[in-house]
Amino acid sequence: MNAPDKSWADQAKRSAPGEAGTVFDAAARRHFAVHYPEIPHRLEHRLGHHPLLERGALAELATSLPDTSVEYNRGDLPIGVDGKPEPTGRSIGATIRDIDGANSWAVLKNIEQVPAYRALLDALTGELAEPIRAATGDILTPQGFVFISSPLAVTPYHFDPEHNILLQVEGTKVMTQFPAGDPRFAPDAVHESYHCGGPRELAWDDGFMDSAREYALTPGEAVYVPVMAPHFVRNGPASSISLSITWRSAWSYRESEARAFNRMLRNFGLAPRAPRRWPATNRVKSLAFRALRKLGLTPRTPPA
């Protein structure tokens, strides 16, 4: 990975939120505390037009990240896709600089690899640390993802293993969420496959919309996504930039390990019971999986 431009660190110092100018105000933090970790909800934020999230800075960031931290696909995708979409063939830098006409959506993963972006991520999760720790314990593995989307681009139906807040910075989009832990929307076998290295994309059925929750986001608005809550995103009529701040918890890791252990049981012809949602700990299956992992007997885990 190339060394980041020194100007990024300078911009972060000038723009990082402080006590007098938090991104999540007291009302937003109280609202988050009431709903975290299992209830999706809307939040207001004051991130504004942060210099680290402008197109030029993001194009520079994209070219400095390793290939494994950059993904970009066609924007005119259906809600449901079969496996990973194919890339567009354009470079990531060109895609971001010409996002208005690129017919693409791009995600820059693990932006915390660059110190200035790590400082921004830490500042944002730090504002919410008190309610997070009160509910799910220490903030583990904080990560940041930036989404840059062309007009009307679709991010297909999928789930993610982290606690997640998506902050809208530029443009508009609608995130459509579905209940976490309900096998109607994400079958247990698909969960298990993901936690053993399979794809996160899910099979789509138009009938799911009877249980959809739609969150229309404009700049200054954010939405919280519970662990493994299925969702898809449809961009608005203009290009969009969003920042996703995520973290894991001891509970989310135990849920993942229990899912992976269930996959092993299913491979032996058993029909294991699905892990329970928070605040259940799923401790027994988690410990069993960890023991097998120490012995080198477990399947591989999915990428971040």
PDB file of C-alpha atoms in Angstrom:
ATOM      1  CA  MET A   1       0.000   0.000   0.000  1.00  0.00           C
ATOM      2  CA  ASN A   2       1.368   3.407  -0.943  1.00  0.00           C
ATOM      3  CA  ALA A   3       1.996   5.978   1.777  1.00  0.00           C
ATOM      4  CA  PRO A   4      -0.976   8.323   2.163  1.00  0.00           C
ATOM      5  CA  ASP A   5      -0.675  11.950   1.097  1.00  0.00           C
ATOM      6  CA  LYS A   6       0.362  14.088   4.073  1.00  0.00           C
ATOM      7  CA  SER A   7      -2.515  16.473   3.275  1.00  0.00           C
ATOM      8  CA  TRP A   8      -4.993  13.802   4.400  1.00  0.00           C
ATOM      9  CA  ALA A   9      -3.680  13.910   7.933  1.00  0.00           C
ATOM     10  CA  ASP A  10      -3.797  17.714   7.912  1.00  0.00           C
ATOM     11  CA  GLN A  11      -7.390  17.640   6.660  1.00  0.00           C
ATOM     12  CA  ALA A  12      -8.368  15.136   9.338  1.00  0.00           C
ATOM     13  CA  LYS A  13      -6.955  17.367  12.072  1.00  0.00           C
ATOM     14  CA  ARG A  14      -8.903  20.361  10.781  1.00  0.00           C
ATOM     15  CA  SER A  15     -12.132  18.432  10.284  1.00  0.00           C
ATOM     16  CA  ALA A  16     -12.252  15.750  12.993  1.00  0.00           C
ATOM     17  CA  PRO A  17     -15.212  16.301  15.338  1.00  0.00           C
ATOM     18  CA  GLY A  18     -14.457  17.502  18.855  1.00  0.00           C
ATOM     19  CA  GLU A  19     -16.419  17.927  22.044  1.00  0.00           C
ATOM     20  CA  ALA A  20     -17.839  21.247  20.874  1.00  0.00           C
ATOM     21  CA  GLY A  21     -18.832  19.915  17.452  1.00  0.00           C
ATOM     22  CA  THR A  22     -19.827  16.277  17.602  1.00  0.00           C
ATOM     23  CA  VAL A  23     -21.172  14.468  14.568  1.00  0.00           C
ATOM     24  CA  PHE A  24     -23.890  12.754  16.612  1.00  0.00           C
ATOM     25  CA  ASP A  25     -25.537  15.229  18.970  1.00  0.00           C
ATOM     26  CA  ALA A  26     -26.972  14.337  22.373  1.00  0.00           C
ATOM     27  CA  ALA A  27     -30.421  13.565  20.964  1.00  0.00           C
ATOM     28  CA  ALA A  28     -28.967  11.227  18.333  1.00  0.00           C
ATOM     29  CA  ARG A  29     -26.858   9.438  20.937  1.00  0.00           C
ATOM     30  CA  ARG A  30     -29.888   8.936  23.204  1.00  0.00           C
ATOM     31  CA  HIS A  31     -31.927   7.642  20.257  1.00  0.00           C
ATOM     32  CA  PHE A  32     -29.138   5.223  19.348  1.00  0.00           C
ATOM     33  CA  ALA A  33     -28.856   3.987  22.944  1.00  0.00           C
ATOM     34  CA  VAL A  34     -32.569   3.148  23.085  1.00  0.00           C
ATOM     35  CA  HIS A  35     -32.499   1.072  19.880  1.00  0.00           C
ATOM     36  CA  TYR A  36     -29.031  -0.508  19.794  1.00  0.00           C
ATOM     37  CA  PRO A  37     -28.216  -3.311  19.016  1.00  0.00           C
ATOM     38  CA  GLU A  38     -31.271  -5.052  17.536  1.00  0.00           C
ATOM     39  CA  ILE A  39     -33.646  -2.368  16.261  1.00  0.00           C
ATOM     40  CA  PRO A  40     -32.935  -0.602  12.965  1.00  0.00           C
ATOM     41  CA  HIS A  41     -33.429   3.139  13.210  1.00  0.00           C
ATOM     42  CA  ARG A  42     -32.696   6.471  11.604  1.00  0.00           C
ATOM     43  CA  LEU A  43     -30.161   8.931  13.045  1.00  0.00           C
ATOM     44  CA  GLU A  44     -29.162  12.489  12.243  1.00  0.00           C
ATOM     45  CA  HIS A  45     -25.496  13.389  11.829  1.00  0.00           C
ATOM     46  CA  ARG A  46     -23.409  16.516  11.299  1.00  0.00           C
ATOM     47  CA  LEU A  47     -20.514  15.087   9.331  1.00  0.00           C
ATOM     48  CA  GLY A  48     -21.134  17.524   6.480  1.00  0.00           C
ATOM     49  CA  HIS A  49     -18.825  17.725   3.470  1.00  0.00           C
ATOM     50  CA  HIS A  50     -15.743  16.253   5.083  1.00  0.00           C
ATOM     51  CA  PRO A  51     -12.616  16.808   2.933  1.00  0.00           C
ATOM     52  CA  LEU A  52     -11.623  13.159   3.288  1.00  0.00           C
ATOM     53  CA  LEU A  53     -14.922  12.178   1.645  1.00  0.00           C
ATOM     54  CA  GLU A  54     -14.710  14.425  -1.418  1.00  0.00           C
ATOM     55  CA  ARG A  55     -14.346  12.697  -4.778  1.00  0.00           C
ATOM     56  CA  GLY A  56     -10.753  13.691  -5.399  1.00  0.00           C
ATOM     57  CA  ALA A  57      -9.626  12.468  -1.985  1.00  0.00           C
ATOM     58  CA  LEU A  58     -11.572   9.222  -2.445  1.00  0.00           C
ATOM     59  CA  ALA A  59     -10.057   8.594  -5.888  1.00  0.00           C
ATOM     60  CA  GLU A  60      -6.618   9.082  -4.337  1.00  0.00           C
ATOM     61  CA  LEU A  61      -7.518   6.800  -1.443  1.00  0.00           C
ATOM     62  CA  ALA A  62      -8.782   4.112  -3.821  1.00  0.00           C
ATOM     63  CA  THR A  63      -5.549   3.967  -5.783  1.00  0.00           C
ATOM     64  CA  SER A  64      -3.507   3.681  -2.570  1.00  0.00           C
ATOM     65  CA  LEU A  65      -5.493   0.792  -1.082  1.00  0.00           C
ATOM     66  CA  PRO A  66      -4.633  -2.843  -1.857  1.00  0.00           C
ATOM     67  CA  ASP A  67      -6.754  -4.508  -4.534  1.00  0.00           C
ATOM     68  CA  THR A  68      -8.524  -6.593  -1.901  1.00  0.00           C
ATOM     69  CA  SER A  69      -9.888  -3.386  -0.335  1.00  0.00           C
ATOM     70  CA  VAL A  70     -11.529  -2.083  -3.510  1.00  0.00           C
ATOM     71  CA  GLU A  71     -14.693  -3.401  -5.140  1.00  0.00           C
ATOM     72  CA  TYR A  72     -16.705  -1.839  -7.926  1.00  0.00           C
ATOM     73  CA  ASN A  73     -19.477  -3.207 -10.098  1.00  0.00           C
ATOM     74  CA  ARG A  74     -22.075  -2.175 -12.622  1.00  0.00           C
ATOM     75  CA  GLY A  75     -24.798   0.023 -11.205  1.00  0.00           C
ATOM     76  CA  ASP A  76     -27.716  -1.342 -13.248  1.00  0.00           C
ATOM     77  CA  LEU A  77     -27.963  -4.568 -11.277  1.00  0.00           C
ATOM     78  CA  PRO A  78     -31.117  -6.370 -10.154  1.00  0.00           C
ATOM     79  CA  ILE A  79     -31.956  -6.526  -6.449  1.00  0.00           C
ATOM     80  CA  GLY A  80     -31.016 -10.193  -6.383  1.00  0.00           C
ATOM     81  CA  VAL A  81     -27.801 -11.491  -7.988  1.00  0.00           C
ATOM     82  CA  ASP A  82     -26.297 -14.960  -8.137  1.00  0.00           C
ATOM     83  CA  GLY A  83     -22.886 -14.596  -6.486  1.00  0.00           C
ATOM     84  CA  LYS A  84     -20.473 -11.691  -6.827  1.00  0.00           C
ATOM     85  CA  PRO A  85     -21.262  -9.194  -9.624  1.00  0.00           C
ATOM     86  CA  GLU A  86     -18.631  -8.690 -12.309  1.00  0.00           C
ATOM     87  CA  PRO A  87     -16.452  -5.519 -12.318  1.00  0.00           C
ATOM     88  CA  THR A  88     -16.978  -2.844 -14.964  1.00  0.00           C
ATOM     89  CA  GLY A  89     -13.534  -2.968 -16.553  1.00  0.00           C
ATOM     90  CA  ARG A  90     -12.734   0.674 -15.750  1.00  0.00           C
ATOM     91  CA  SER A  91     -10.085   1.680 -13.234  1.00  0.00           C
ATOM     92  CA  ILE A  92     -11.292   2.561  -9.758  1.00  0.00           C
ATOM     93  CA  GLY A  93      -9.835   6.080  -9.953  1.00  0.00           C
ATOM     94  CA  ALA A  94     -11.636   6.789 -13.226  1.00  0.00           C
ATOM     95  CA  THR A  95     -14.833   5.272 -11.879  1.00  0.00           C
ATOM     96  CA  ILE A  96     -14.888   7.602  -8.870  1.00  0.00           C
ATOM     97  CA  ARG A  97     -13.892  10.748 -10.767  1.00  0.00           C
ATOM     98  CA  ASP A  98     -16.578  10.074 -13.394  1.00  0.00           C
ATOM     99  CA  ILE A  99     -19.150   8.504 -11.086  1.00  0.00           C
ATOM    100  CA  ASP A 100     -21.945  10.655 -12.564  1.00  0.00           C
ATOM    101  CA  GLY A 101     -21.702   8.734 -15.852  1.00  0.00           C
ATOM    102  CA  ALA A 102     -19.890   5.549 -14.831  1.00  0.00           C
ATOM    103  CA  ASN A 103     -23.018   3.414 -14.234  1.00  0.00           C
ATOM    104  CA  SER A 104     -21.285   1.857 -11.254  1.00  0.00           C
ATOM    105  CA  TRP A 105     -21.173   1.550  -7.504  1.00  0.00           C
ATOM    106  CA  ALA A 106     -17.868   1.285  -5.720  1.00  0.00           C
ATOM    107  CA  VAL A 107     -16.903   0.457  -2.153  1.00  0.00           C
ATOM    108  CA  LEU A 108     -13.568   1.273  -0.541  1.00  0.00           C
ATOM    109  CA  LYS A 109     -13.080  -1.233   2.268  1.00  0.00           C
ATOM    110  CA  ASN A 110     -11.143  -0.943   5.495  1.00  0.00           C
ATOM    111  CA  ILE A 111     -10.333   2.717   5.024  1.00  0.00           C
ATOM    112  CA  GLU A 112      -8.861   2.623   8.535  1.00  0.00           C
ATOM    113  CA  GLN A 113      -5.688   1.304   6.876  1.00  0.00           C
ATOM    114  CA  VAL A 114      -4.890   4.980   6.191  1.00  0.00           C
ATOM    115  CA  PRO A 115      -4.161   6.921   9.404  1.00  0.00           C
ATOM    116  CA  ALA A 116      -6.308   9.968   8.608  1.00  0.00           C
ATOM    117  CA  TYR A 117      -9.338   7.788   7.909  1.00  0.00           C
ATOM    118  CA  ARG A 118      -8.624   5.735  11.018  1.00  0.00           C
ATOM    119  CA  ALA A 119      -8.746   8.965  13.032  1.00  0.00           C
ATOM    120  CA  LEU A 120     -12.135   9.804  11.516  1.00  0.00           C
ATOM    121  CA  LEU A 121     -13.508   6.319  12.218  1.00  0.00           C
ATOM    122  CA  ASP A 122     -12.243   6.368  15.798  1.00  0.00           C
ATOM    123  CA  ALA A 123     -13.801   9.780  16.399  1.00  0.00           C
ATOM    124  CA  LEU A 124     -17.200   8.606  15.157  1.00  0.00           C
ATOM    125  CA  THR A 125     -17.286   5.298  17.036  1.00  0.00           C
ATOM    126  CA  GLY A 126     -15.921   7.097  20.087  1.00  0.00           C
ATOM    127  CA  GLU A 127     -18.991   9.315  20.215  1.00  0.00           C
ATOM    128  CA  LEU A 128     -21.165   6.203  20.524  1.00  0.00           C
ATOM    129  CA  ALA A 129     -18.834   4.165  22.713  1.00  0.00           C
ATOM    130  CA  GLU A 130     -20.829   4.545  25.938  1.00  0.00           C
ATOM    131  CA  PRO A 131     -24.131   3.024  24.706  1.00  0.00           C
ATOM    132  CA  ILE A 132     -22.275   0.402  22.664  1.00  0.00           C
ATOM    133  CA  ARG A 133     -20.266  -0.814  25.648  1.00  0.00           C
ATOM    134  CA  ALA A 134     -23.317  -0.731  27.900  1.00  0.00           C
ATOM    135  CA  ALA A 135     -25.186  -3.112  25.586  1.00  0.00           C
ATOM    136  CA  THR A 136     -22.638  -5.319  23.797  1.00  0.00           C
ATOM    137  CA  GLY A 137     -19.313  -4.673  25.506  1.00  0.00           C
ATOM    138  CA  ASP A 138     -16.081  -3.463  23.971  1.00  0.00           C
ATOM    139  CA  ILE A 139     -15.955  -2.127  20.420  1.00  0.00           C
ATOM    140  CA  LEU A 140     -14.082  -4.810  18.480  1.00  0.00           C
ATOM    141  CA  THR A 141     -12.591  -4.574  14.982  1.00  0.00           C
ATOM    142  CA  PRO A 142     -13.863  -1.106  13.987  1.00  0.00           C
ATOM    143  CA  GLN A 143     -13.859  -0.743  10.201  1.00  0.00           C
ATOM    144  CA  GLY A 144     -14.866   1.914   7.706  1.00  0.00           C
ATOM    145  CA  PHE A 145     -16.308   1.568   4.199  1.00  0.00           C
ATOM    146  CA  VAL A 146     -17.027   4.331   1.685  1.00  0.00           C
ATOM    147  CA  PHE A 147     -19.664   3.822  -1.003  1.00  0.00           C
ATOM    148  CA  ILE A 148     -19.572   5.910  -4.187  1.00  0.00           C
ATOM    149  CA  SER A 149     -22.598   5.293  -6.404  1.00  0.00           C
ATOM    150  CA  SER A 150     -23.817   6.435  -9.809  1.00  0.00           C
ATOM    151  CA  PRO A 151     -27.387   7.693 -10.269  1.00  0.00           C
ATOM    152  CA  LEU A 152     -29.959   4.925  -9.735  1.00  0.00           C
ATOM    153  CA  ALA A 153     -27.276   2.315  -8.954  1.00  0.00           C
ATOM    154  CA  VAL A 154     -28.397  -0.742  -6.981  1.00  0.00           C
ATOM    155  CA  THR A 155     -26.397  -2.527  -4.293  1.00  0.00           C
ATOM    156  CA  PRO A 156     -27.973  -6.012  -4.389  1.00  0.00           C
ATOM    157  CA  TYR A 157     -29.662  -7.876  -1.557  1.00  0.00           C
ATOM    158  CA  HIS A 158     -27.138  -9.132   1.011  1.00  0.00           C
ATOM    159  CA  PHE A 159     -26.203  -9.210   4.697  1.00  0.00           C
ATOM    160  CA  ASP A 160     -23.146  -8.187   6.730  1.00  0.00           C
ATOM    161  CA  PRO A 161     -21.656  -9.570   9.968  1.00  0.00           C
ATOM    162  CA  GLU A 162     -21.042  -6.207  11.674  1.00  0.00           C
ATOM    163  CA  HIS A 163     -23.023  -3.654  13.630  1.00  0.00           C
ATOM    164  CA  ASN A 164     -23.291  -0.895  11.029  1.00  0.00           C
ATOM    165  CA  ILE A 165     -24.257   2.768  10.699  1.00  0.00           C
ATOM    166  CA  LEU A 166     -24.512   4.146   7.161  1.00  0.00           C
ATOM    167  CA  LEU A 167     -24.078   7.941   7.017  1.00  0.00           C
ATOM    168  CA  GLN A 168     -25.271   9.734   3.894  1.00  0.00           C
ATOM    169  CA  VAL A 169     -22.823  12.468   2.845  1.00  0.00           C
ATOM    170  CA  GLU A 170     -23.757  13.416  -0.727  1.00  0.00           C
ATOM    171  CA  GLY A 171     -26.814  12.619  -2.848  1.00  0.00           C
ATOM    172  CA  THR A 172     -29.705  10.419  -1.760  1.00  0.00           C
ATOM    173  CA  LYS A 173     -30.486   6.728  -1.510  1.00  0.00           C
ATOM    174  CA  VAL A 174     -33.041   4.346  -0.036  1.00  0.00           C
ATOM    175  CA  MET A 175     -31.943   1.428   2.091  1.00  0.00           C
ATOM    176  CA  THR A 176     -34.522  -1.345   2.351  1.00  0.00           C
ATOM    177  CA  GLN A 177     -34.048  -3.620   5.372  1.00  0.00           C
ATOM    178  CA  PHE A 178     -35.599  -6.901   6.451  1.00  0.00           C
ATOM    179  CA  PRO A 179     -35.763  -8.607   9.878  1.00  0.00           C
ATOM    180  CA  ALA A 180     -32.476 -10.033  11.112  1.00  0.00           C
ATOM    181  CA  GLY A 181     -32.475 -13.685  12.128  1.00  0.00           C
ATOM    182  CA  ASP A 182     -35.641 -14.592  10.188  1.00  0.00           C
ATOM    183  CA  PRO A 183     -34.924 -17.596   7.907  1.00  0.00           C
ATOM    184  CA  ARG A 184     -37.589 -16.426   5.459  1.00  0.00           C
ATOM    185  CA  PHE A 185     -35.259 -13.629   4.340  1.00  0.00           C
ATOM    186  CA  ALA A 186     -31.904 -15.393   4.841  1.00  0.00           C
ATOM    187  CA  PRO A 187     -32.058 -19.185   5.305  1.00  0.00           C
ATOM    188  CA  ASP A 188     -29.938 -20.698   8.057  1.00  0.00           C
ATOM    189  CA  ALA A 189     -27.922 -22.737   5.541  1.00  0.00           C
ATOM    190  CA  VAL A 190     -26.975 -19.518   3.712  1.00  0.00           C
ATOM    191  CA  HIS A 191     -25.848 -17.914   6.976  1.00  0.00           C
ATOM    192  CA  GLU A 192     -23.725 -20.973   7.683  1.00  0.00           C
ATOM    193  CA  SER A 193     -22.210 -20.967   4.214  1.00  0.00           C
ATOM    194  CA  TYR A 194     -21.248 -17.304   4.530  1.00  0.00           C
ATOM    195  CA  HIS A 195     -19.516 -17.839   7.861  1.00  0.00           C
ATOM    196  CA  CYS A 196     -17.484 -20.624   6.252  1.00  0.00           C
ATOM    197  CA  GLY A 197     -16.325 -18.516   3.290  1.00  0.00           C
ATOM    198  CA  GLY A 198     -19.396 -18.372   1.037  1.00  0.00           C
ATOM    199  CA  PRO A 199     -20.938 -15.259  -0.557  1.00  0.00           C
ATOM    200  CA  ARG A 200     -22.988 -12.689   1.354  1.00  0.00           C
ATOM    201  CA  GLU A 201     -25.396 -12.122  -1.539  1.00  0.00           C
ATOM    202  CA  LEU A 202     -28.886 -13.545  -0.963  1.00  0.00           C
ATOM    203  CA  ALA A 203     -31.639 -14.957  -3.155  1.00  0.00           C
ATOM    204  CA  TRP A 204     -34.360 -12.381  -3.757  1.00  0.00           C
ATOM    205  CA  ASP A 205     -38.150 -12.817  -3.790  1.00  0.00           C
ATOM    206  CA  ASP A 206     -40.491  -9.924  -4.609  1.00  0.00           C
ATOM    207  CA  GLY A 207     -42.807 -11.241  -1.884  1.00  0.00           C
ATOM    208  CA  PHE A 208     -40.295 -10.084   0.723  1.00  0.00           C
ATOM    209  CA  MET A 209     -41.443  -6.511   0.246  1.00  0.00           C
ATOM    210  CA  ASP A 210     -44.442  -7.113   2.506  1.00  0.00           C
ATOM    211  CA  SER A 211     -41.999  -6.987   5.439  1.00  0.00           C
ATOM    212  CA  ALA A 212     -39.652  -4.286   4.147  1.00  0.00           C
ATOM    213  CA  ARG A 213     -38.577  -1.214   6.088  1.00  0.00           C
ATOM    214  CA  GLU A 214     -37.467   1.585   3.802  1.00  0.00           C
ATOM    215  CA  TYR A 215     -35.094   4.305   4.985  1.00  0.00           C
ATOM    216  CA  ALA A 216     -34.783   7.226   2.584  1.00  0.00           C
ATOM    217  CA  LEU A 217     -31.531   9.029   3.310  1.00  0.00           C
ATOM    218  CA  THR A 218     -30.449  12.557   2.455  1.00  0.00           C
ATOM    219  CA  PRO A 219     -27.175  14.262   3.484  1.00  0.00           C
ATOM    220  CA  GLY A 220     -27.146  14.570   7.264  1.00  0.00           C
ATOM    221  CA  GLU A 221     -29.151  11.373   7.797  1.00  0.00           C
ATOM    222  CA  ALA A 222     -27.948   7.893   8.761  1.00  0.00           C
ATOM    223  CA  VAL A 223     -29.436   4.469   9.381  1.00  0.00           C
ATOM    224  CA  TYR A 224     -28.392   1.726  11.789  1.00  0.00           C
ATOM    225  CA  VAL A 225     -28.283  -1.846  10.440  1.00  0.00           C
ATOM    226  CA  PRO A 226     -28.312  -4.746  12.956  1.00  0.00           C
ATOM    227  CA  VAL A 227     -25.884  -7.651  12.542  1.00  0.00           C
ATOM    228  CA  MET A 228     -26.853  -9.840   9.547  1.00  0.00           C
ATOM    229  CA  ALA A 229     -30.024  -7.859   8.766  1.00  0.00           C
ATOM    230  CA  PRO A 230     -30.693  -8.454   5.044  1.00  0.00           C
ATOM    231  CA  HIS A 231     -30.895  -5.279   2.964  1.00  0.00           C
ATOM    232  CA  PHE A 232     -30.462  -3.723  -0.447  1.00  0.00           C
ATOM    233  CA  VAL A 233     -29.810  -0.139  -1.475  1.00  0.00           C
ATOM    234  CA  ARG A 234     -31.134   1.881  -4.405  1.00  0.00           C
ATOM    235  CA  ASN A 235     -29.390   5.148  -5.196  1.00  0.00           C
ATOM    236  CA  GLY A 236     -31.289   8.331  -5.994  1.00  0.00           C
ATOM    237  CA  PRO A 237     -31.230  10.344  -9.257  1.00  0.00           C
ATOM    238  CA  ALA A 238     -27.829  11.913  -8.473  1.00  0.00           C
ATOM    239  CA  SER A 239     -24.468  10.417  -7.579  1.00  0.00           C
ATOM    240  CA  SER A 240     -24.004   9.500  -3.944  1.00  0.00           C
ATOM    241  CA  ILE A 241     -21.293   9.215  -1.307  1.00  0.00           C
ATOM    242  CA  SER A 242     -21.933   7.340   1.943  1.00  0.00           C
ATOM    243  CA  LEU A 243     -19.714   6.353   4.845  1.00  0.00           C
ATOM    244  CA  SER A 244     -20.362   3.101   6.690  1.00  0.00           C
ATOM    245  CA  ILE A 245     -18.866   2.781  10.176  1.00  0.00           C
ATOM    246  CA  THR A 246     -18.907  -0.757  11.526  1.00  0.00           C
ATOM    247  CA  TRP A 247     -17.723  -2.709  14.527  1.00  0.00           C
ATOM    248  CA  ARG A 248     -17.954  -6.184  15.965  1.00  0.00           C
ATOM    249  CA  SER A 249     -18.834  -7.285  19.483  1.00  0.00           C
ATOM    250  CA  ALA A 250     -18.214 -10.415  21.510  1.00  0.00           C
ATOM    251  CA  TRP A 251     -21.841 -11.308  20.784  1.00  0.00           C
ATOM    252  CA  SER A 252     -21.470 -10.904  16.997  1.00  0.00           C
ATOM    253  CA  TYR A 253     -18.336 -13.052  16.939  1.00  0.00           C
ATOM    254  CA  ARG A 254     -20.056 -15.780  18.948  1.00  0.00           C
ATOM    255  CA  GLU A 255     -23.012 -15.687  16.571  1.00  0.00           C
ATOM    256  CA  SER A 256     -20.610 -16.109  13.639  1.00  0.00           C
ATOM    257  CA  GLU A 257     -18.807 -19.001  15.314  1.00  0.00           C
ATOM    258  CA  ALA A 258     -22.084 -20.705  16.193  1.00  0.00           C
ATOM    259  CA  ARG A 259     -23.191 -20.427  12.563  1.00  0.00           C
ATOM    260  CA  ALA A 260     -19.920 -21.948  11.378  1.00  0.00           C
ATOM    261  CA  PHE A 261     -20.240 -24.764  13.921  1.00  0.00           C
ATOM    262  CA  ASN A 262     -23.777 -25.434  12.664  1.00  0.00           C
ATOM    263  CA  ARG A 263     -22.403 -25.763   9.140  1.00  0.00           C
ATOM    264  CA  MET A 264     -20.131 -28.530  10.354  1.00  0.00           C
ATOM    265  CA  LEU A 265     -23.054 -30.271  12.062  1.00  0.00           C
ATOM    266  CA  ARG A 266     -25.163 -29.954   8.913  1.00  0.00           C
ATOM    267  CA  ASN A 267     -22.374 -31.569   6.893  1.00  0.00           C
ATOM    268  CA  PHE A 268     -22.830 -34.632   9.130  1.00  0.00           C
ATOM    269  CA  GLY A 269     -26.515 -34.797   8.213  1.00  0.00           C
ATOM    270  CA  LEU A 270     -27.825 -33.046  11.316  1.00  0.00           C
ATOM    271  CA  ALA A 271     -30.349 -30.195  11.441  1.00  0.00           C
ATOM    272  CA  PRO A 272     -28.905 -27.839  14.063  1.00  0.00           C
ATOM    273  CA  ARG A 273     -30.897 -25.150  15.817  1.00  0.00           C
ATOM    274  CA  ALA A 274     -30.104 -21.633  14.622  1.00  0.00           C
ATOM    275  CA  PRO A 275     -28.141 -19.363  16.991  1.00  0.00           C
ATOM    276  CA  ARG A 276     -30.310 -17.086  19.081  1.00  0.00           C
ATOM    277  CA  ARG A 277     -30.259 -13.330  18.664  1.00  0.00           C
ATOM    278  CA  TRP A 278     -28.875 -10.861  21.199  1.00  0.00           C
ATOM    279  CA  PRO A 279     -28.751 -10.962  24.189  1.00  0.00           C
ATOM    280  CA  ALA A 280     -28.287 -14.751  23.933  1.00  0.00           C
ATOM    281  CA  THR A 281     -24.565 -15.521  23.949  1.00  0.00           C
ATOM    282  CA  ASN A 282     -24.454 -18.740  21.860  1.00  0.00           C
ATOM    283  CA  ARG A 283     -21.539 -19.578  24.128  1.00  0.00           C
ATOM    284  CA  VAL A 284     -21.485 -23.386  23.885  1.00  0.00           C
ATOM    285  CA  LYS A 285     -21.327 -23.600  20.090  1.00  0.00           C
ATOM    286  CA  SER A 286     -18.886 -20.707  19.971  1.00  0.00           C
ATOM    287  CA  LEU A 287     -16.500 -22.447  22.363  1.00  0.00           C
ATOM    288  CA  ALA A 288     -16.853 -25.715  20.449  1.00  0.00           C
ATOM    289  CA  PHE A 289     -15.974 -23.988  17.186  1.00  0.00           C
ATOM    290  CA  ARG A 290     -12.963 -22.254  18.770  1.00  0.00           C
ATOM    291  CA  ALA A 291     -11.692 -25.568  20.100  1.00  0.00           C
ATOM    292  CA  LEU A 292     -11.979 -27.181  16.668  1.00  0.00           C
ATOM    293  CA  ARG A 293     -10.306 -24.161  15.080  1.00  0.00           C
ATOM    294  CA  LYS A 294      -7.300 -24.575  17.388  1.00  0.00           C
ATOM    295  CA  LEU A 295      -7.047 -28.154  16.148  1.00  0.00           C
ATOM    296  CA  GLY A 296      -7.166 -26.997  12.518  1.00  0.00           C
ATOM    297  CA  LEU A 297     -10.446 -28.792  11.863  1.00  0.00           C
ATOM    298  CA  THR A 298     -12.654 -25.864  10.826  1.00  0.00           C
ATOM    299  CA  PRO A 299     -13.497 -24.481   7.384  1.00  0.00           C
ATOM    300  CA  ARG A 300     -12.168 -21.089   6.390  1.00  0.00           C
ATOM    301  CA  THR A 301     -13.963 -17.948   7.526  1.00  0.00           C
ATOM    302  CA  PRO A 302     -15.284 -15.275   5.125  1.00  0.00           C
ATOM    303  CA  PRO A 303     -13.280 -12.219   4.123  1.00  0.00           C
ATOM    304  CA  ALA A 304     -14.051  -8.855   5.718  1.00  0.00           C
TER     305      ALA A 304
END
